[in-house]
Coordinates of C-alpha atoms in Angstrom, one line a residue:
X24 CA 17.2 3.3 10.0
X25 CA 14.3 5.5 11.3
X26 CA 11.6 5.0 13.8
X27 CA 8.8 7.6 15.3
X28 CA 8.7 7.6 19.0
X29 CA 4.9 8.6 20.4
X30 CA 5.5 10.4 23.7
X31 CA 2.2 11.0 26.0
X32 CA 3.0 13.4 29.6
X33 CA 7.1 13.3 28.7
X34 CA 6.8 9.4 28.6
X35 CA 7.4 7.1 25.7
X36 CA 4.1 5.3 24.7
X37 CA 4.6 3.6 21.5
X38 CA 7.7 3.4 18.5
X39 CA 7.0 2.8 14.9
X40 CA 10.1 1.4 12.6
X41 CA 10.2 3.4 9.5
X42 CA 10.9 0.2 7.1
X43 CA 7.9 0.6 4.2
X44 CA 8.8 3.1 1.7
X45 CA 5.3 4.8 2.4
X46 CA 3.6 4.3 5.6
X47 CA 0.1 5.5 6.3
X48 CA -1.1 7.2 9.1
X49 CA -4.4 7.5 9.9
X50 CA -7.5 6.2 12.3
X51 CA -8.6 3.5 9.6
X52 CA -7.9 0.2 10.3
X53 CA -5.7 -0.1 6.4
X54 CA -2.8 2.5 7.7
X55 CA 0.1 0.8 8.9
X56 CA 0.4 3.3 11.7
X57 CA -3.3 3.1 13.5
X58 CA -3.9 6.1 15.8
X59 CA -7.3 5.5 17.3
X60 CA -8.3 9.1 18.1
X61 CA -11.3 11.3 17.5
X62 CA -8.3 14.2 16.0
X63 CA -7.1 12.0 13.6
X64 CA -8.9 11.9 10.7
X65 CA -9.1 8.1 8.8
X66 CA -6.0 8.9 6.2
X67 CA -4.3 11.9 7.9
X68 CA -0.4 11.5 6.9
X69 CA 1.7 9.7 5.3
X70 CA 5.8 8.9 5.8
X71 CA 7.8 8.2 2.7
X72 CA 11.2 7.8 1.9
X73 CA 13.5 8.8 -0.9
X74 CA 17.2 8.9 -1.5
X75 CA 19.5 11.6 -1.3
X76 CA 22.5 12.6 -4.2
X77 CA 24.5 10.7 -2.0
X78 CA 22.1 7.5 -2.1
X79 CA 20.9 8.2 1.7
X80 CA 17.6 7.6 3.2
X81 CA 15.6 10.7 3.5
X82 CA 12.4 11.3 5.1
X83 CA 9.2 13.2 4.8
X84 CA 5.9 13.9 6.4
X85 CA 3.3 14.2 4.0
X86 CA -0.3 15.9 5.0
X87 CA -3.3 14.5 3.6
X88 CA -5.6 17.3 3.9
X89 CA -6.5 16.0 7.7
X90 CA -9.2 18.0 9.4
X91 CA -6.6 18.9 12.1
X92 CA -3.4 19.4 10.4
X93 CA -0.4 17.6 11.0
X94 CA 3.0 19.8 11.8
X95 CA 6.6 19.4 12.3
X96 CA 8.1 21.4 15.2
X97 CA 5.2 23.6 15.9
X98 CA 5.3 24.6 12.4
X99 CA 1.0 23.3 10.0
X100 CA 3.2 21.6 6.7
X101 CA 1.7 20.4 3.6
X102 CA 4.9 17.9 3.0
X103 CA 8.3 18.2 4.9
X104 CA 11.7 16.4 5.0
X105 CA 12.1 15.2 8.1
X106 CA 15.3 15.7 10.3
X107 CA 16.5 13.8 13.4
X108 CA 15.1 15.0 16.1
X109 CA 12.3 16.4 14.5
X110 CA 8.7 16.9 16.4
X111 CA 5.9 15.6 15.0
X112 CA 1.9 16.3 15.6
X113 CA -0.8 14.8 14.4
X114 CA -4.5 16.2 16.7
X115 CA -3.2 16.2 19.9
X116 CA -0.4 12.9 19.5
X117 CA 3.3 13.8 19.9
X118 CA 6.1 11.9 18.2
X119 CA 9.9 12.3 17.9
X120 CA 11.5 11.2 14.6
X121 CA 14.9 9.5 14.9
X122 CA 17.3 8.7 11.9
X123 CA 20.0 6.8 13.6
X124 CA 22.0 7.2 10.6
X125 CA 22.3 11.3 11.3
X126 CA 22.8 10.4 15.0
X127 CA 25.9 11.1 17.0
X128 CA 26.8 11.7 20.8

């Protein structure tokens, strides 16, 4: 299972569960993920999910040609698979992703 933790000044804020196959993220009220801010344009990303050769979730953060961009550990992406521990911005939000099923101690 995956979530996306929002983190505002070091602090958690808000966690999304990653349970649709696609999950839109925008500042429209139809995403599933609503982020009310002027940086986030109204369809700016999108999570989906595939499987692996092995039949595992994977994940990836898809771009939808947002005014502001959306990146994955500092790094503007188009579309990127998504690994634990990966940071995530969209405008000026920050987010952790977290696949519990890659996690270990």
């Amino acid at each position: 299972m995956a979530w996306i933790f929002q983190t505002q000044n070091g602090q958690l804020a808000r966690e999304f569960f990653l349970k649709e196959e696609h999950i839109s993220i925008g500042s429209s009220s139809s995403n599933l993920i609503r982020l009310n801010e002027t940086e986030i344009s109204s369809q700016h990303a999108e999570i989906f999910s595939d499987r692996d050769h092995l039949g595992k979730n994977i994940y990836f953060l898809m771009d939808l040609n947002s005014k502001n961009g959306s990146f994955v550990n500092k790094n503007k992406i188009t579309c990127r698979q998504l690994k634990h521990k990966d940071r995530i911005r969209l405008g000026s939000l920050a987010f952790t992703f977290i696949d519990d099923s890659t996690y270990t101690n």
